Structures are given as C-alpha cells and as structure tokens.
Amino acid sequence: MSDKKEFRVGLIGYGFMGRTHSNAYKRVGDFFPDLKYRPVLKAVCARNEERVTAFAEQWGYESVETDWRKVVARDDIDAIDICTPNNMHAEIAIAAAEAGKMVLCEKPLARTVAEAQPMVDAIEKAGVANTVYYNYRRIPAVTLAKQLIDAGKLGKIFHYRANFLQDWTISPELPQGGEGLWRLDNDAAGSGVTGDLLAHCIDTAMWLNGGIKDVSAMTETFIKERVHSLTGEKQKVGIDDACIFHCHFDNGSLGLFESTRYARGHKALYTFEINGEHASIKWNLHDLTRLEYFDHRDESIERGWRSIHVTDGDQPYMDKWWVPGLSIGYEHSFVHQVADFLQCLEEGKPCSPTFKEAQETQKVCEAVLESAKSKSWKDTGVSW
Amino acid sequence: MSDKKEFRVGLIGYGFMGRTHSNAYKRVGDFFPDLKYRPVLKAVCARNEERVTAFAEQWGYESVETDWRKVVARDDIDAIDICTPNNMHAEIAIAAAEAGKMVLCEKPLARTVAEAQPMVDAIEKAGVANTVYYNYRRIPAVTLAKQLIDAGKLGKIFHYRANFLQDWTISPELPQGGEGLWRLDNDAAGSGVTGDLLAHCIDTAMWLNGGIKDVSAMTETFIKERVHSLTGEKQKVGIDDACIFHCHFDNGSLGLFESTRYARGHKALYTFEINGEHASIKWNLHDLTRLEYFDHRDESIERGWRSIHVTDGDQPYMDKWWVPGLSIGYEHSFVHQVADFLQCLEEGKPCSPTFKEAQETQKVCEAVLESAKSKSWKDTGVSW
Amino acid sequence: MSDKKEFRVGLIGYGFMGRTHSNAYKRVGDFFPDLKYRPVLKAVCARNEERVTAFAEQWGYESVETDWRKVVARDDIDAIDICTPNNMHAEIAIAAAEAGKMVLCEKPLARTVAEAQPMVDAIEKAGVANTVYYNYRRIPAVTLAKQLIDAGKLGKIFHYRANFLQDWTISPELPQGGEGLWRLDNDAAGSGVTGDLLAHCIDTAMWLNGGIKDVSAMTETFIKERVHSLTGEKQKVGIDDACIFHCHFDNGSLGLFESTRYARGHKALYTFEINGEHASIKWNLHDLTRLEYFDHRDESIERGWRSIHVTDGDQPYMDKWWVPGLSIGYEHSFVHQVADFLQCLEEGKPCSPTFKEAQETQKVCEAVLESAKSKSWKDTGVSW
Amino acid sequence: MSDKKEFRVGLIGYGFMGRTHSNAYKRVGDFFPDLKYRPVLKAVCARNEERVTAFAEQWGYESVETDWRKVVARDDIDAIDICTPNNMHAEIAIAAAEAGKMVLCEKPLARTVAEAQPMVDAIEKAGVANTVYYNYRRIPAVTLAKQLIDAGKLGKIFHYRANFLQDWTISPELPQGGEGLWRLDNDAAGSGVTGDLLAHCIDTAMWLNGGIKDVSAMTETFIKERVHSLTGEKQKVGIDDACIFHCHFDNGSLGLFESTRYARGHKALYTFEINGEHASIKWNLHDLTRLEYFDHRDESIERGWRSIHVTDGDQPYMDKWWVPGLSIGYEHSFVHQVADFLQCLEEGKPCSPTFKEAQETQKVCEAVLESAKSKSWKDTGVSW
C-alpha cells in the first residue's frame, strides 16, 4: 500500500451525514483498489467534546477538534468535509478554501443563492478541488439512466417528473430545532423540503435533462407551530412542509416536481420518470437497484416496461462489488462519490457536482420559493 | 321477466363510447337481476347510414336513425344516450330534456362552462333523470377507496395527486380531426388532454376529496401542426397535448394533476394517490383490480402498502360477478354506472355525477385552461 | 343478422360455470361480429325447477328442463354444454354424442381416465364437434405466451413451473358436498385440487411445452373430516387438499407443479413460468393482463423482465375489445373459447382442447394421484 | 477503543466469499460499536502468493500465508475463517479446532454428511466457538419473518416453498473447474445446486419452519460435458444443474424446493413463501429489503399482501444503519452474522447455525441427492 497517496480528511459535523461520509472514506479503498489516493480519517470536529470523541473512537478518526477553525488550519489535513447544518456551510467552506483545502460539502450548498456566491468565488479563487454530495446521481441505476440518455436512447424528451415523499413530520407533537431536528428550523436549514429533498430532485433532473428555465410553485406549512426541542417553547414553523412546482426545461420538456413530509406510507421515496420520444425511464429510491425502462423500438407485441436489476458487472460501478443479482444499498452512493472525487483528483479534473454546479440547483430552489411566495412564474437564471 | 319495466334507449353516436355504453345496457340485466328496469336497445343514430346499420345489427338495436332530432322525438324512447363528439353534447342534451327524455351523456359534459349552463338548466327545468359517464368512479377498487375515505380511515388529508398518461399522439404523422380523431380537433373536443383525461381525474378527485378551490396550470402543444384527416391540409393544432396543474382543495389538502399523450410506455395509465394523516391510498387503471392501501395504525414492524385484490363479494359490486380472485375489467365500470342509474331511477334519486355535478368538473377544467393561458392562479368557483 | 346461422345451446347445470358459459354465448356476437354462427340460448336444465327457471329468466334462456335426457333429445338444440358436477360429465356427454349433438364440456373431462375413454370414443364415433373448457389458454397474455414460444423466442426449454393457490377451505367449519360445495366431495369431483386446479395447469403446460412423460407426486388432506352440508353428518374427507408433483416433459425440460386450497392470501392465484435458453416467460391469473417476458438477447445493460400489458390490437383477441391500456378480465377467456369454437365449426376444424386432448390431461392427473398414493414415479402414457 | 478485546482472524481463501467475510470484519465495529470484540485482520492465506499478497494489501490484512497449516498454528490468531472450496473445509476445520481456534466456515459445511461428522466432533471436543455462514438468515426482512413466525402470527403452517434460480451456466461454452469455477467441479464442490443454493434454502426453511422429515427429489444435468478450465480437456459434468424436491416438515406442513442455474432472467433469485392458517409471508433476494406479509385478520375489505419495506429502526438490525426508507444490501447479512457471532462470544452462547446445525442441513442435502438417484422417498434423519 506504500504507493498510495494519503488523502487526509477533516470532517466537520458528525450527524447522519457524518456517518455516511465517514463510511465512504473507510470503504472506498477496499472496493476501488486502483485509486492512487487513500483516505485517512485525520480529524472529526464538533462542539460537544464527549460525543465527538465517542464518534471518533467508533469510526477511527485519529483526532478530535471542537473548533472547526482549528481543523481548517491544520497542516496535516488535505480536505475539509462539511456535514454541519446548512447555516454553517458558507463560513466553513470559504475558510477552508482560503486555507487551500479541498472542500467536500454536504448538500444543499447553502441556504440561498446569495449565501452560495462567496463560496463559489472562494473555491474558484483558491482553485481547490471541490464537490457537493448530491449522492443519488451515483446509485448505479441512476447512473445507468444517465448512460441511456446520453446514448440517445430516449430521443427528444417530453416530460420529466419527480417527487420525494416522506412522512416523518406528520405528528404535531414533533418538536423543531436542536440536534437531529435542525432540518425543521428555518434559520438552520434555510427552507424545508425544498432545500432538503427537492434539491436532490433538481440536481438529478438537471444532470439528466439539462437546465430548468422557469418555475411555478406552491408551498404549504401544514403544522403552523411546534415546540422547540431546546427551549420547550412553541414557535411559528418557518419551513415549507410541502412544495410542488412545474417548470420548463431548456430542451422544451415539461417538469413536474413535488416534495412533502406528509405522505403517509413513504419513508424516503424519491422517484423520477422521464418520457422521451423513443423510450422512457423510471426509478425510485425504495427499490434502488431497479431501473424501469420502456423502449418503443422493441417489437410491438413484446413491448413492456423492463425491470432492470442493476447488479451486473457491466452496469455502473457494479464491477466493484459482488456478483450479478446481489444488491448494494443507499450508503454505496457515497462510496461512489468519494471514489469519483479521488479519481478526478488523480486526473486533475473537476468532480461533478462542483460548488458552481450546485449553485445552479440553488437558483432553482430559490426561484421555487419565490414563485410560491409571489404566486407567479419565476425565471431561474440557471445556465446548465 | 314480465315484471320488469322497459328502459328504452336511443343511442346517439356509435364510436368507442357507443360500444361501451351498448355493452353496459346489454349486460346489466344478467348481472344485476334485481333491477326493476330492463334496458331495451331501441334505436341507434348516426349520420352514416351504412355504418350505423352495421352497428345496429352487431349490437342488436331495433332500429336506426340518421337524424338525432328524430330519435329525440320518438315516443318509444325513454332515454337519450349521447356518445357524439363533445361539440354536439349541448344541443342534443337540451333537446332531449325539452322532449322529456332522460339523458345519459358521455363526459365531458361540454366544451366550456358556458356551454354546459343551458344543459344543466334544461335538465333541471325538465326534471328528468340524468347522469354523466365518469365511469372510473365505479371501478370496484375506486369505489372501495371512496368507502375507506368516507369511513374516516385516512383522517385529515394532506395530498392528492393524479395523472393520466398516454402515448398515442407522439408521432407527428398522426392526422387530426375526422372519425376516431376528433379528440385532436379543438373545435370538436373543446380542449385536448384537459377535457379528455384530466376531466376524469378531476371528477374522481372531487368525489373523493371535495371541491378544488383554485388552480395554477401550464399546458403545452408539442406538435404544432398536423394534417387534417379529411381535408389532407396541414393545420395548426389547437388542443393541449399536455397539461399540468397544482391546486388547493377546500379541505386544505394540496392537489397535483398531470396529463399528457406524450408519455412513452403508458397506454392509458390513470393513477391517483391520496395521503392522509392515518392512511394513504393508491390506484392505477392498468392494474385496475388492485387498491394499494397503507395504514399507519398497523403494528409498526408489520406496516406496509397492502395490495388489495378487489375481487371479493364484500367489496363494491363484486358480489355480482364471479368468485374471489377472478378479475373484471374496464368495461364493467359502465355496467355499474347503468346499474346504479337504474337503481336510482327506481328509487327516485339522482345518479351521481349528475349534469350539475359534471358542470363543477367543467369549471375546474376551464380554470385550468385559463390559468395556463394567463400564467396565473385562477379561482374555480366550484361549490362541491 | 339474417345471414347468421343459429347455434342452439342446451346448457346442463347452472352453477358458477353455467354463468360463465352463458355469458360467453351471449356476448360473443357483440365482439366477434364476423362469426357465421350466432348462439341461441335454447334451454337450460337442472333438477331444481324453481331455481333453474329463475336462472333462465335472468339469462334469457328460452326454455327450461329438469331432466337432462330431454335436452339431449330435443331436435331444436345443436349443442350440449355440460356444467354439472364432474360425476355427471360422462353419462351426459356420451348420450349427447350419440344423439348427434355437439358437446362443450366444462373441465376436467371426467373423474378418471377410464371414465373419459367412452366419452372420447362416443365423440369420435359420432364425429361431432367438441371442446373442453380449459379457458385459461385463451386469456390474451397466455395466448401471447404460446405465440412467443411457437415463434421460437425461448429456444430450448429447461424449466416449467406452475402453481394454483387458493385459500378458501382453510376453515374446518366449512362443510363438504351439496350445491356449491361438490368440489369438496370426492364422489362428485373425482379428486380435490388435482382435478380442479392442477388440471388447468397441466392443460396449459402441455399446450405450451408438450407432453408430460412421468411424474412424482405427493398429496395431503389437511382437514380429515368435515360435516356434509346436506346430511349434517361428519364424514371422512376424500379429496386431496394439496398436491405437489415434479415431472419430465418429452422435450427434456423439468416440470414442477403445486396446488392447494390452504395458501392463505391467494384467492385464485394460478401462475406459470417457463425458462428457455434465450428467454423466459411468467404469468399469473391475479394480474391476468400482464405477461412478464425476459429476453437475454436484449442489450446487456438494458436487460430486464418486461411487464407486457397485453391490451393492444395486435395482441391476441384484443382487437375485438377496447383500446390500448384498457383491461379485460376473467370472463373473456370463455368468450374467446366460444368464438374459437364457432370459428372452427365454420371451418370444419377441431377446437382445441378436444375431448381427446383433455383425456391426455386426465392421464397426467391420474398418474399424479397414483404416484402420490404409491410414493413412486409413474409414467403418464401421454402422447401429446 | 482501548477497552475492546481483539478478535484476531486468519482467513483461508480469498475468493468471492473471502471478500464478503473480510468486509464484514472491517465494518462491524463501525456499526455495532457496543461489541466488546474488535476484529483484527491478522492473516490471509492462499497458495498463490502474488495474488494473496495483493488481496492482503487491498483489504488490509497484516500478513500473508501460503500454507493454511501455518495459519492454524499461529499463536496470534484466535479464529480461522474458511472460504476455500468445499473439499478443503473438513481438513482445515478439524485442524483449527484441534488447535483450539474458533472456526467460522463458509457454507455448505462439507460435501457429505460423513465428511461433516468429524468436523462436528472436533468442534465439540475442542469446545470452540463456531458458526457456518448461512448468511441469508440475517437479512433484516428474513429475520423479521422469523420474528413474526415466532410470535405466532402465522398459526399452523400448511406450506413452505422456496427456490433459488440462477442463469449463469446456460452456455455450453462455460468451462468447469479451476479458480472461480470450482462450483462446477463435483470433486471440489460435492454437488451442484444442491449444496450451493438449496443448502441456503434448507437452512432458512428449517430455521423458520422446523425439521424436514423426508424428501422426494429429482436432479438434472443439462450440459453433460464441459471443458475443464485448467486442462482444456472435455470432461463429464458431475454436478446437478437443477434439483427439485418436495418434502414433509415435522410440523406437518408440505415443503417444495427448487434450484437451478438454467432459469434465464434470474441472476440470484432466492425466494421463499410460507402459508399459515392466519397469515402468509413471502420474500425474495432480488428485492431483499421487502417482506411481503398477508394477514387474514385484517378487516375483510382491506386485506392485501403488505409490502413491508424493512428499513425502520424497530426492525431487525436496522437501528444500526441509516434512517427509515434507506436500504442496505446483500453484504450486510455477513456483517450481521459477524456481529451476532461476536455478541454470542461475549455472552458465551453458541451462534446459530453452528456446525452441528449445519450438519442437519447437510443431511437434507444428502437425502435429496440420494432420493434423486434412487427415484424414491428418503428419510432425512434430521433432528432439528
């Protein structure tokens, strides 16, 4: 292993995403042995020293910090991985870039387009490698969808529809804010389902189908007040519980997006479907190993939606794992993103989605929220 | 059979819907033997004498007419069934009502709200029994959905989403207008997918979930010009090829609707899903015997979407047919509507959807088209 | 309609199958208008005069008989349709053939091979048209399977597996014998699931995959005693509640069959799957409009089981019904069988399965029961 | 991490299973942080020094051996993990036990019951912790099935059916024997699909449903001769390509099992279904996160197969992984088995399936092969 170069990671934040990223760094070498870079878990940082120490022991981080500025300043760290609540992304990312660190940031990039702008500027000025964890692109079935589209299998696209349905906030007893619940706190998150869930849908959509030009949206907050988990006080709920929008893509196709945390029966059901002149594609996160594909060029009497079980060695990423028929899961999308990042690093290429690309997704999110507020169509200003 | 009263039908139009209605009249007695009324196929009417004669022979109509005014005028006919293109509905229905005939009209009721108004007025003035063939309500799985909702199983409703996806007009070579293709002719149809497909979705939605208050829509015409099948000349396409809208229901839930004839891989995929506080429901027309039901009150570790195969004797209409596990199909929804109409007739009750109710659906359709045109939200004016 | 020839039917028995057959005769003309023969419901016969009269009124039979010999003797009847319990098939069929009547017999042909032999002899001696209602062959998706196989799409066949699962006899409180329950009475039925359900599976299997050479079986009777519905007395249960067998087909493929009435959750789930060198096929009765098809010749990364929604005009029988995407159901398989019978009659060809072919199915059933009893392999003696 | 005890592993064999086991040892600590034991990858052993060295570098093994006897003899190793072809299991396991090592053996335990006996004897005599990797038990949905059965949800069981379908050996060009292909070599493997695939089905079946009493089987070898990958010579194929058997369980239920490598369209489709008096259960490996569950006690009109997406924190093992709705995959079953093994070790309890239990599975496999050969029923001699 002596010929591997170290890729020394400083992780900031240790929540759910801290775990998925840590797992990715630890596993990538086992399954992508040809990479020249080998991640080293140099430090993890969070304010609660006891907890972050426990996390470091569990995952094997070499050291612990309680002030993220120290991590950014350390010479023995090459890359900063940002897993904090959204309101901390900008400050950390800018500082990291200015310190010459590579930056891998959990999505969404920021709470607003304005907040994202200096992040992009700092990254570009520093010229450091960067990426944003829109991990769903790298689920093999989703990557396969991209391959089929890029190969022209679908022909002209007419429709793109996606939704992301959850049901975990239906109870009015659920508090908002604080650890594990910051996604319900508008100050920390920047928005509700729009930044949390639709941002994923939008990233995938523009990756697969190009830029979104204009949007018409509506949002709803079903539960108007919730107790704050730290203060115990009832407060107005600031986030959007649900968001729906339709839009035009640059290629002339129509888009339809919906997200909610009030869809009983769906834990994390991200679905998308694309209808083209010759073929269509469907996918959903609950059955993530399958890509549904309909090809009108199949002989007429035999046509049907094909349920492609994406577990074969000639399908994206799957030569790295087991044997045909044996599934991988959610966490592997992060392993793939780290593998691709390290591969790009080796080749001196940007790893998509970069900060710049993620800011385009931010523009759509912002146009969506503004459209809902003003009850009117909004141009996104996206250039994809 | 001597104790049965005759229900003498005059059918106007003999296309696809003429067949579904004729079949319903012929079969209802075999499967609903307790009805007091027995349909008699008295006359069928269309302008092409040769073809309508062939149709009459095939289906067993006692006589043929080529002028619908004669059918309306005949003393030996109790009910007029209207299966013509949409632009003929109003004139025929009004004349029939004025002649004291019962009227059963294929959907949509009319091309516009304004066109529908005198139809409703005439029906109400004449006090004749009437119904509009929004047949999908009476697919057993859909009726079961209604039962579960009315029993309060879902609790407060958060979301309603429906779409109706087809793919039969993707080819630019397909002509518009003329027999079998009048649905592509805006003058005859009044609109494209909005009146043809979304009208079904809206009818079901308001039946299951109450009135739609306001809408924000977009439409698209992908193929801008088509040859007319009769003239052979290229003409501007006037219909909407695709239509998407979101809306608020009176009960506070959010609605999302989409329809298109450009969704490759879907022949006639009508789907809806309702998300409530306690339970959710899904259905689709391609697998019409199944109702998908998720009940959050199920014990936690055993919860899952239930695929209810709606073929049991205690499920709607199914005691009339075969034995558990054996499916019925699309056509049976029309048999059920005729059975219900005759049952209502016997009991002197209106048979939903009446003309008046169908006009409310028309109001939503019209608001949708206006919203798309003006790129702004529109109130529907519906009172459900 | 004057150019149609009458096909005058005398129906014996009016239970579940009496209804499916009657419906078929009544509907075939509406949907297969080119047939030269037109069924006329001349007489229905059963011992209970009151009930058979009610049935005749409901379905429109012209007359009623209470002695089947009178029906067989009537000059105004062309064809005898046998829907009685199995123990009556032979006597009626033989008498009918001897009287020169055509015979359409519900399956299974008889209770035993020996009982079937004089039936076949009589039919062949009389040279009358005949068929046995193995209706599942004529569900469009099943017929499509046959087309694909005959076109060589599957290549060499390795495996055939089928099962027929029900759950209606699990309660020990369910009585046996008498009207509606004769299928639980071994004297009337001849066997349990073997003759009732597996006979269907075997008929389809040999039609699709050729003769079954030898079998190794086991049967089980889970509930050993049941009250007789007429006498109220507890009696030993004589039928097989469940039956499993494996076998060799003449073409070298392996067969696996199972049937039971103790499979909780399955009302009438008949499934089959065929695995060939190049392609495989799956079907099930609960989703009867779909044929699942996997073709290994599809491009590697896009391969998947295709869910073919068999509702298009170029798929078997579907040009007769509605439009693409709109399903037909169980009952239509009987309409198709009658249509094919009348078409064959017109062309002077046998309508498969004939009595002779149905006797081959009987041979497999008998070998299965003998194998289970003797706990050894049995040759079937089938020549397909 | 100082309070953890080391669990020092010596892995013998580095093929597909060597990877799954290595991954399990490396990941278990990250996700099961409460375990007292921490696996250390001490040594990996194989004859090809270059390859095993590469494997050791990739996976982080501390050292390499080319003679398994040396691994067994090393003082710095606590447990021997056997991933060799089946013909090596016995010798290694016995030597390891005699050396006082714990033994974790890939399934099947041995090629025959006779070969397994001294392995069980040695293990028991040495009193060392042991387990056999029948990993499918520990897929969360399968473990949930076990919980539901043990809670009595299904009631009396009538039927158990399972199959394991693959399609990777259909080509006659595929050679047999040698690295990666020893499963086609009867000397190395002991049998074909029976020991490779049915052994899994049998292990799960007896775990869920108790002992299998007697069996009636058939086997087939479709391709009679194949080239050996090392010698290049054509040789008779000794393995079973397909195996089917039915059986009685001790609890009176009927079993039906099938396995083949000639089922086109199925890469690794392991399925099972259990039908009980009150409820039924289905599962398949291609959609491994879902358990299908039908409960007859649900209210009649709402009954249906529930598709349980087993990703919640109160479902087996899932509190260790991500959040509801996010899937894990195949490899995690091995992590769970290692976690359970280490937990049992901590508690001084045997970890099922032990060698002794795995030998019972071997007895069924052997009875199956003997039954097929002798074309007669065989008692298994299993005491579960």
Coordinates of C-alpha atoms in Angstrom, one line a residue, chain B residues 4-276:
Chain B
K4 CA -89.6 -5.7 -15.5
K5 CA -90.2 -2.2 -16.8
E6 CA -88.6 -1.3 -20.0
F7 CA -85.9 1.3 -20.2
R8 CA -85.9 2.2 -23.9
V9 CA -82.6 3.6 -25.0
G10 CA -81.8 5.8 -28.0
L11 CA -78.1 6.0 -28.5
I12 CA -76.6 8.9 -30.5
G13 CA -73.1 8.2 -31.8
Y14 CA -71.5 4.7 -32.2
G15 CA -67.8 5.1 -31.7
F16 CA -65.7 3.7 -28.9
M17 CA -68.1 5.1 -26.3
G18 CA -71.1 3.9 -28.2
R19 CA -69.7 0.4 -27.8
T20 CA -69.0 0.7 -24.1
H21 CA -72.5 2.0 -23.4
S22 CA -74.2 -0.5 -25.6
N23 CA -72.4 -3.3 -23.8
A24 CA -73.4 -1.9 -20.5
Y25 CA -77.1 -1.8 -21.4
K26 CA -77.0 -5.4 -22.7
R27 CA -75.2 -6.9 -19.8
V28 CA -76.7 -5.2 -16.8
G29 CA -79.7 -7.5 -16.6
D30 CA -77.6 -10.6 -16.5
F31 CA -75.6 -9.5 -13.5
F32 CA -78.0 -7.2 -11.7
P33 CA -81.1 -9.3 -11.9
D34 CA -82.9 -7.4 -9.1
L35 CA -83.2 -4.2 -11.0
K36 CA -86.8 -3.3 -11.9
Y37 CA -85.8 -1.7 -15.2
R38 CA -84.6 -3.6 -18.2
P39 CA -82.8 -1.7 -20.9
V40 CA -84.1 -2.1 -24.4
L41 CA -81.9 -1.0 -27.3
K42 CA -84.5 0.9 -29.2
A43 CA -82.5 2.9 -31.7
V44 CA -79.0 4.0 -32.6
C45 CA -78.3 7.1 -34.6
A46 CA -75.5 8.4 -36.7
R47 CA -75.2 10.2 -40.0
N48 CA -73.5 7.4 -41.9
E49 CA -76.5 5.1 -42.6
E50 CA -74.5 2.1 -43.8
R51 CA -72.2 2.1 -40.8
V52 CA -74.9 2.8 -38.2
T53 CA -76.9 -0.1 -39.7
A54 CA -74.0 -2.4 -39.3
F55 CA -73.6 -1.3 -35.8
A56 CA -77.2 -1.8 -35.0
E57 CA -77.1 -5.3 -36.4
Q58 CA -73.9 -6.2 -34.4
W59 CA -75.3 -4.9 -31.1
G60 CA -78.9 -5.7 -31.6
Y61 CA -80.5 -2.2 -31.8
E62 CA -84.1 -2.5 -33.0
S63 CA -83.9 0.5 -35.4
V64 CA -81.6 3.0 -36.9
E65 CA -81.8 6.8 -37.4
T66 CA -79.6 9.2 -39.2
D67 CA -81.0 12.4 -37.7
W68 CA -80.7 12.7 -34.0
R69 CA -83.7 15.0 -33.8
K70 CA -85.9 12.1 -34.8
V71 CA -84.6 9.9 -32.0
V72 CA -85.3 12.7 -29.5
A73 CA -88.8 13.0 -30.9
R74 CA -89.7 9.3 -30.8
D75 CA -92.4 8.3 -28.3
D76 CA -91.0 4.8 -27.9
I77 CA -87.8 6.0 -26.4
D78 CA -87.3 6.9 -22.7
A79 CA -83.7 7.9 -22.5
I80 CA -81.2 9.5 -24.8
D81 CA -77.6 8.4 -24.5
I82 CA -75.1 10.9 -26.0
C83 CA -71.9 9.5 -27.4
T84 CA -71.1 12.1 -30.0
P85 CA -68.1 14.4 -30.2
N86 CA -68.2 17.0 -27.4
N87 CA -69.4 19.8 -29.6
M88 CA -72.7 18.1 -30.1
H89 CA -73.5 17.3 -26.5
A90 CA -75.2 20.6 -25.6
E91 CA -77.7 20.8 -28.5
I92 CA -78.7 17.2 -28.2
A93 CA -79.0 17.1 -24.4
I94 CA -81.1 20.3 -24.3
A95 CA -83.4 19.0 -27.0
A96 CA -83.7 15.7 -25.2
A97 CA -84.5 17.3 -21.9
E98 CA -87.1 19.5 -23.5
A99 CA -88.6 16.4 -25.0
G100 CA -88.9 15.0 -21.5
K101 CA -86.3 12.3 -22.1
M102 CA -83.9 11.1 -19.5
V103 CA -80.3 11.9 -20.6
L104 CA -77.1 10.0 -20.1
C105 CA -74.2 11.9 -21.5
E106 CA -70.6 10.8 -22.1
K107 CA -68.1 13.0 -20.5
P108 CA -67.0 15.8 -20.5
L109 CA -70.4 17.4 -20.2
A110 CA -69.5 20.2 -22.6
R111 CA -66.6 22.1 -24.1
T112 CA -67.0 25.1 -21.8
V113 CA -68.8 26.1 -18.6
A114 CA -70.9 28.5 -20.7
E115 CA -71.9 25.7 -23.0
A116 CA -72.8 23.5 -20.1
Q117 CA -75.0 26.0 -18.3
P118 CA -78.1 25.7 -20.6
M119 CA -77.7 21.9 -20.5
V120 CA -78.0 22.0 -16.7
D121 CA -80.8 24.4 -16.9
A122 CA -82.7 22.3 -19.3
I123 CA -82.3 19.2 -17.4
E124 CA -83.3 20.8 -14.1
K125 CA -86.3 22.5 -15.7
A126 CA -87.5 19.3 -17.3
G127 CA -86.8 17.4 -14.1
V128 CA -85.5 14.4 -16.0
A129 CA -83.1 11.7 -14.7
N130 CA -79.6 12.4 -15.9
T131 CA -76.0 11.3 -15.4
V132 CA -72.6 11.9 -17.0
Y133 CA -70.4 8.9 -17.7
Y134 CA -67.5 9.5 -15.4
N135 CA -67.2 5.7 -15.3
Y136 CA -64.0 5.3 -13.4
R137 CA -65.7 6.1 -10.1
R138 CA -67.4 2.7 -10.5
I139 CA -64.3 0.5 -10.9
P140 CA -64.6 -1.6 -7.7
A141 CA -61.2 -0.6 -6.4
V142 CA -62.0 3.1 -6.8
T143 CA -65.4 2.7 -5.2
L144 CA -63.6 0.9 -2.3
A145 CA -61.3 3.9 -2.0
K146 CA -64.4 6.1 -1.6
Q147 CA -65.7 3.7 1.1
L148 CA -62.4 3.8 3.1
I149 CA -62.3 7.6 2.9
D150 CA -65.9 8.0 3.9
A151 CA -65.3 5.7 6.8
G152 CA -62.7 8.1 8.0
K153 CA -59.8 5.7 7.6
L154 CA -57.4 8.3 6.2
G155 CA -58.1 11.1 8.6
K156 CA -57.1 14.6 7.6
I157 CA -56.0 14.7 4.0
F158 CA -52.7 16.4 3.1
H159 CA -52.1 15.4 -0.5
Y160 CA -54.0 14.3 -3.6
R161 CA -52.1 13.6 -6.8
A162 CA -53.3 12.1 -10.0
N163 CA -52.1 11.7 -13.5
F164 CA -53.4 10.3 -16.8
L165 CA -50.6 9.3 -19.1
Q166 CA -50.9 8.1 -22.7
D167 CA -48.5 7.9 -25.7
W168 CA -50.7 7.6 -28.8
T169 CA -50.1 11.0 -30.3
I170 CA -46.3 11.2 -30.3
S171 CA -45.9 10.6 -34.0
P172 CA -46.1 13.9 -36.0
E173 CA -47.6 11.8 -38.8
L174 CA -50.8 11.3 -36.9
P175 CA -53.5 13.4 -38.5
Q176 CA -56.1 15.3 -36.6
G177 CA -59.9 15.5 -37.0
G178 CA -62.4 13.3 -38.6
E179 CA -63.8 10.0 -37.3
G180 CA -61.8 8.5 -34.5
L181 CA -59.6 11.5 -34.4
W182 CA -62.0 14.3 -33.3
R183 CA -60.3 14.3 -29.9
L184 CA -57.4 16.1 -31.6
D185 CA -59.6 18.7 -33.1
N186 CA -60.1 21.6 -30.7
D187 CA -63.4 22.7 -32.3
A188 CA -65.0 19.2 -31.8
A189 CA -63.3 18.4 -28.4
G190 CA -63.1 21.8 -26.8
S191 CA -59.6 21.0 -25.5
G192 CA -57.0 18.3 -25.6
V193 CA -56.0 16.2 -22.6
T194 CA -57.7 18.6 -20.2
G195 CA -61.2 17.7 -21.2
D196 CA -60.4 14.2 -22.3
L197 CA -58.3 12.9 -19.5
L198 CA -57.9 15.4 -16.7
A199 CA -61.7 15.7 -16.5
H200 CA -61.7 12.1 -15.3
C201 CA -59.1 12.8 -12.8
I202 CA -60.9 15.9 -11.5
D203 CA -64.2 14.1 -11.2
T204 CA -62.7 11.3 -9.2
A205 CA -60.7 13.8 -7.1
M206 CA -63.6 16.0 -6.1
W207 CA -65.8 12.9 -5.5
L208 CA -63.1 11.5 -3.1
N209 CA -61.6 14.7 -1.7
G210 CA -64.1 17.5 -2.1
G211 CA -64.0 20.8 -4.1
I212 CA -61.0 22.3 -5.8
K213 CA -60.7 25.9 -4.9
D214 CA -58.0 27.4 -7.1
V215 CA -55.5 26.2 -9.7
S216 CA -52.2 27.1 -11.3
A217 CA -51.6 25.4 -14.6
M218 CA -49.4 25.0 -17.6
T219 CA -50.2 23.4 -20.9
E220 CA -48.1 22.5 -23.9
T221 CA -48.7 21.6 -27.5
F222 CA -45.7 19.6 -28.6
I223 CA -46.7 19.1 -32.2
K224 CA -47.7 22.5 -33.6
E225 CA -49.2 21.4 -36.9
R226 CA -50.9 18.3 -38.1
V227 CA -52.6 17.2 -41.3
H228 CA -56.4 17.1 -41.1
S229 CA -57.6 13.6 -41.8
L230 CA -60.5 14.7 -44.0
T231 CA -59.0 17.7 -45.9
G232 CA -55.4 16.5 -46.1
E233 CA -54.3 20.0 -45.2
K234 CA -51.8 21.0 -42.6
Q235 CA -53.4 23.0 -39.8
K236 CA -52.4 24.5 -36.6
V237 CA -53.0 22.1 -33.6
G238 CA -55.4 23.8 -31.2
I239 CA -55.5 21.3 -28.4
D240 CA -53.3 21.0 -25.4
D241 CA -51.1 17.9 -25.7
A242 CA -50.1 18.1 -22.1
C243 CA -51.5 19.8 -19.0
I244 CA -50.1 20.1 -15.5
F245 CA -51.7 21.9 -12.6
H246 CA -51.5 22.2 -8.8
C247 CA -54.3 23.4 -6.7
H248 CA -55.9 23.7 -3.2
F249 CA -58.8 21.6 -2.2
D250 CA -61.5 23.1 0.1
N251 CA -60.3 20.7 2.8
G252 CA -56.8 22.3 2.8
S253 CA -55.1 19.5 1.0
L254 CA -52.8 20.1 -1.9
G255 CA -53.6 18.7 -5.3
L256 CA -51.3 17.9 -8.2
F257 CA -52.5 16.8 -11.6
E258 CA -50.9 15.9 -14.9
S259 CA -52.0 14.6 -18.1
T260 CA -50.3 14.0 -21.4
R261 CA -50.4 12.0 -24.6
Y262 CA -46.6 12.0 -24.8
A263 CA -45.6 9.7 -22.0
R264 CA -44.0 6.8 -23.9
G265 CA -44.8 3.5 -22.4
H266 CA -48.2 4.4 -20.9
K267 CA -51.2 3.5 -22.9
A268 CA -53.9 4.7 -20.6
L269 CA -52.3 5.0 -17.2
Y270 CA -54.7 6.8 -14.9
T271 CA -53.3 6.9 -11.4
F272 CA -54.2 8.6 -8.2
E273 CA -52.8 8.7 -4.7
I274 CA -54.2 10.3 -1.5
N275 CA -52.1 10.8 1.6
G276 CA -54.0 11.2 4.9

